[in-house]
XYZ file of C-alpha atoms in Angstrom:
241
model
C 0.000 0.000 0.000
C 1.461 3.339 -1.070
C 0.709 6.650 0.582
C 1.825 10.247 0.116
C 4.878 11.154 2.173
C 5.205 14.723 3.369
C 8.448 16.253 4.582
C 7.985 15.295 8.241
C 6.690 11.775 7.653
C 8.455 8.584 8.536
C 7.680 5.527 6.502
C 5.130 3.200 8.034
C 4.650 -0.079 6.208
C 1.395 -2.079 6.108
C 3.318 -5.196 7.134
C 5.672 -5.354 10.165
C 9.375 -5.254 9.414
C 12.382 -5.933 11.600
C 13.742 -3.209 13.838
C 17.077 -3.141 12.017
C 15.355 -2.861 8.644
C 13.250 0.023 9.987
C 16.400 1.825 11.156
C 17.934 1.472 7.685
C 14.690 2.665 6.062
C 14.562 5.717 8.337
C 18.249 6.484 7.805
C 18.037 6.328 4.025
C 14.760 8.261 3.922
C 16.275 11.004 6.109
C 19.228 11.268 3.745
C 16.903 11.467 0.761
C 14.727 14.153 2.380
C 17.793 16.203 3.267
C 18.979 15.799 -0.355
C 22.167 14.087 0.695
C 20.851 11.714 -1.977
C 19.097 14.185 -4.337
C 16.210 13.362 -6.611
C 17.178 11.458 -9.792
C 20.564 10.401 -8.406
C 21.761 6.848 -7.894
C 22.020 5.442 -4.381
C 25.252 3.745 -3.314
C 25.310 0.014 -3.990
C 23.778 -2.455 -1.540
C 27.260 -3.620 -0.593
C 28.432 -0.066 0.085
C 25.364 0.763 2.177
C 25.645 -2.463 4.150
C 29.272 -1.736 4.972
C 28.579 1.894 5.846
C 25.573 1.133 8.061
C 27.061 -1.979 9.636
C 24.241 -4.311 8.622
C 23.825 -7.340 6.413
C 23.297 -6.844 2.710
C 19.908 -8.571 2.786
C 18.817 -6.022 5.441
C 19.666 -3.215 3.036
C 17.793 -5.044 0.280
C 14.666 -5.295 2.454
C 14.906 -1.587 3.280
C 15.197 -0.744 -0.405
C 12.111 -2.880 -1.053
C 10.199 -0.717 1.419
C 11.446 2.524 -0.136
C 10.533 1.310 -3.613
C 7.051 0.293 -2.495
C 6.567 3.812 -1.099
C 7.725 5.405 -4.399
C 10.777 6.920 -2.731
C 13.190 5.122 -5.050
C 13.009 3.188 -8.289
C 15.175 0.217 -9.099
C 16.554 -0.297 -12.566
C 17.911 -3.776 -13.270
C 21.610 -3.623 -13.930
C 21.823 0.072 -13.039
C 20.931 0.351 -9.347
C 18.430 2.292 -7.239
C 17.512 5.887 -8.117
C 15.787 8.499 -5.961
C 12.305 9.469 -7.179
C 11.114 11.254 -4.021
C 10.518 14.973 -4.440
C 10.302 17.291 -1.467
C 7.258 19.503 -0.845
C 9.064 22.010 1.380
C 8.536 25.806 1.217
C 11.661 26.007 -0.915
C 9.856 23.849 -3.499
C 7.022 26.371 -3.555
C 9.652 29.024 -4.184
C 11.014 26.948 -7.050
C 7.539 26.816 -8.564
C 7.207 30.599 -8.369
C 10.579 30.906 -10.079
C 9.320 28.625 -12.840
C 6.223 30.801 -13.268
C 8.397 33.886 -13.720
C 10.989 32.284 -15.982
C 10.652 32.665 -19.727
C 12.172 30.181 -22.180
C 14.808 32.807 -23.019
C 15.633 33.253 -19.313
C 16.063 29.510 -19.056
C 18.367 29.379 -22.057
C 20.472 32.283 -20.751
C 21.060 30.428 -17.474
C 21.962 27.274 -19.352
C 24.449 29.320 -21.363
C 26.093 30.430 -18.124
C 26.134 27.043 -16.388
C 26.598 24.384 -19.034
C 30.017 25.289 -20.485
C 31.609 25.314 -17.022
C 29.589 22.280 -15.989
C 30.842 20.307 -18.984
C 34.422 21.479 -18.431
C 34.425 20.305 -14.826
C 32.713 17.039 -15.740
C 35.413 16.221 -18.300
C 38.060 16.772 -15.646
C 36.346 15.221 -12.643
C 34.001 12.417 -13.737
C 35.065 9.047 -12.397
C 35.241 5.980 -14.653
C 32.103 4.652 -12.939
C 30.231 7.896 -13.623
C 31.312 7.809 -17.266
C 30.060 4.228 -17.522
C 26.701 5.265 -16.054
C 26.566 8.178 -18.491
C 27.215 5.736 -21.329
C 24.338 3.547 -20.132
C 21.981 6.536 -20.096
C 23.103 7.517 -23.586
C 22.485 3.969 -24.848
C 18.954 4.045 -23.449
C 18.380 7.471 -24.986
C 19.655 6.308 -28.378
C 17.166 3.413 -28.342
C 14.191 5.803 -28.369
C 12.462 6.554 -31.665
C 9.184 8.317 -30.942
C 8.518 8.293 -27.162
C 8.906 11.999 -26.357
C 8.315 11.695 -22.614
C 10.878 8.929 -22.266
C 13.351 10.921 -24.324
C 12.916 14.037 -22.156
C 13.292 11.976 -18.965
C 16.536 10.417 -20.169
C 17.803 13.755 -21.480
C 17.275 15.277 -18.019
C 19.053 12.299 -16.481
C 21.989 12.724 -18.873
C 22.409 16.373 -17.912
C 21.953 15.556 -14.206
C 24.707 12.963 -14.382
C 27.028 15.481 -16.034
C 26.175 18.014 -13.321
C 26.876 15.451 -10.583
C 30.101 14.550 -12.357
C 31.482 18.047 -11.850
C 32.227 17.179 -8.235
C 30.780 20.569 -7.279
C 27.578 20.067 -5.242
C 26.577 23.729 -5.430
C 26.842 23.791 -9.222
C 24.934 20.502 -9.411
C 22.223 21.950 -7.166
C 21.951 25.075 -9.329
C 21.567 22.917 -12.400
C 18.879 20.782 -10.743
C 16.916 23.995 -10.289
C 17.124 24.696 -14.035
C 15.757 21.188 -14.698
C 12.921 21.685 -12.210
C 12.116 25.053 -13.784
C 12.070 23.409 -17.200
C 9.673 20.709 -15.973
C 7.245 23.182 -14.441
C 7.207 25.762 -17.235
C 5.452 25.765 -20.589
C 8.831 25.138 -22.206
C 8.255 21.418 -21.712
C 5.055 21.599 -23.763
C 6.900 23.445 -26.505
C 9.631 20.819 -26.449
C 7.172 17.966 -26.800
C 5.513 19.728 -29.714
C 8.812 20.008 -31.562
C 10.330 16.630 -30.732
C 9.760 14.922 -34.065
C 11.466 11.572 -34.710
C 13.954 13.354 -36.961
C 14.802 15.884 -34.264
C 15.176 13.101 -31.708
C 17.744 11.494 -34.009
C 19.576 14.808 -34.272
C 19.755 15.151 -30.497
C 20.941 11.565 -30.170
C 23.859 12.307 -32.503
C 24.693 15.481 -30.599
C 24.728 13.757 -27.223
C 26.858 10.965 -28.631
C 29.397 13.590 -29.729
C 29.316 15.191 -26.294
C 29.784 11.850 -24.555
C 32.776 10.972 -26.736
C 34.422 14.263 -25.813
C 33.790 13.667 -22.111
C 34.957 10.045 -22.220
C 38.168 11.019 -24.021
C 38.793 13.862 -21.523
C 38.813 16.395 -24.365
C 37.936 19.608 -22.527
C 38.190 21.933 -25.517
C 35.973 19.807 -27.768
C 33.359 19.218 -25.067
C 33.065 22.904 -24.162
C 33.032 23.995 -27.791
C 30.331 21.433 -28.542
C 28.045 22.552 -25.737
C 28.397 26.185 -26.807
C 27.415 25.305 -30.371
C 24.578 23.154 -29.065
C 23.222 26.100 -27.086
C 23.375 28.270 -30.211
C 21.249 25.674 -32.016
C 18.837 25.639 -29.071
C 18.530 29.418 -29.339
C 17.746 29.167 -33.045
C 15.052 26.587 -32.311
C 13.586 28.812 -29.623
C 13.365 31.750 -32.000
C 11.587 29.551 -34.542
C 9.017 28.598 -31.903
C 8.105 32.218 -31.463
């Protein structure tokens, strides 16, 4: 049974669970609420969590089962567990007001400020594991032909992984706000309207080029690419209006 979780709630399951499992559930949920594990990011592996929390791996697995049943996380076979919980704090209400006041051009201007530096830092700082995860996201994105919603979700994930790969939590947090603003504004509707299969293929090629630059640690090519990509985004925006 799934219920809505507000920001002060603890997770109560319909079936009794062990005390140790409940402690792990509460610990992980507290970390997720505090954004130590932000929305859309991957949790540490079961083995890592078990070692860190001093419990058996099957205890962690049971706790993750509870969190998944409560829609706090989502498991992806072969990829791990990802946070889906979104806070409803006053700061979220502020974010929504920002989205209401942000035009598509405002959004693109902020991207133009953040993304070149974000990509530069990601090229320098992404770990091999993060690059592998980025490759997996790109592969999933490249498999899409016409599903616009799935494409947008994976595109956001791709950018989020690059932001996390900078190693700069403040920059990553700033970029998460641009994604949230994008989701809540009419820009998303415009994007869906213009995401034809041909344009999806074009974006897939672009992101493949960007990934290759990141994976090869080619700072100049990656930054130059993202700048040109933003120019193309500006052209598309002008066409929409």
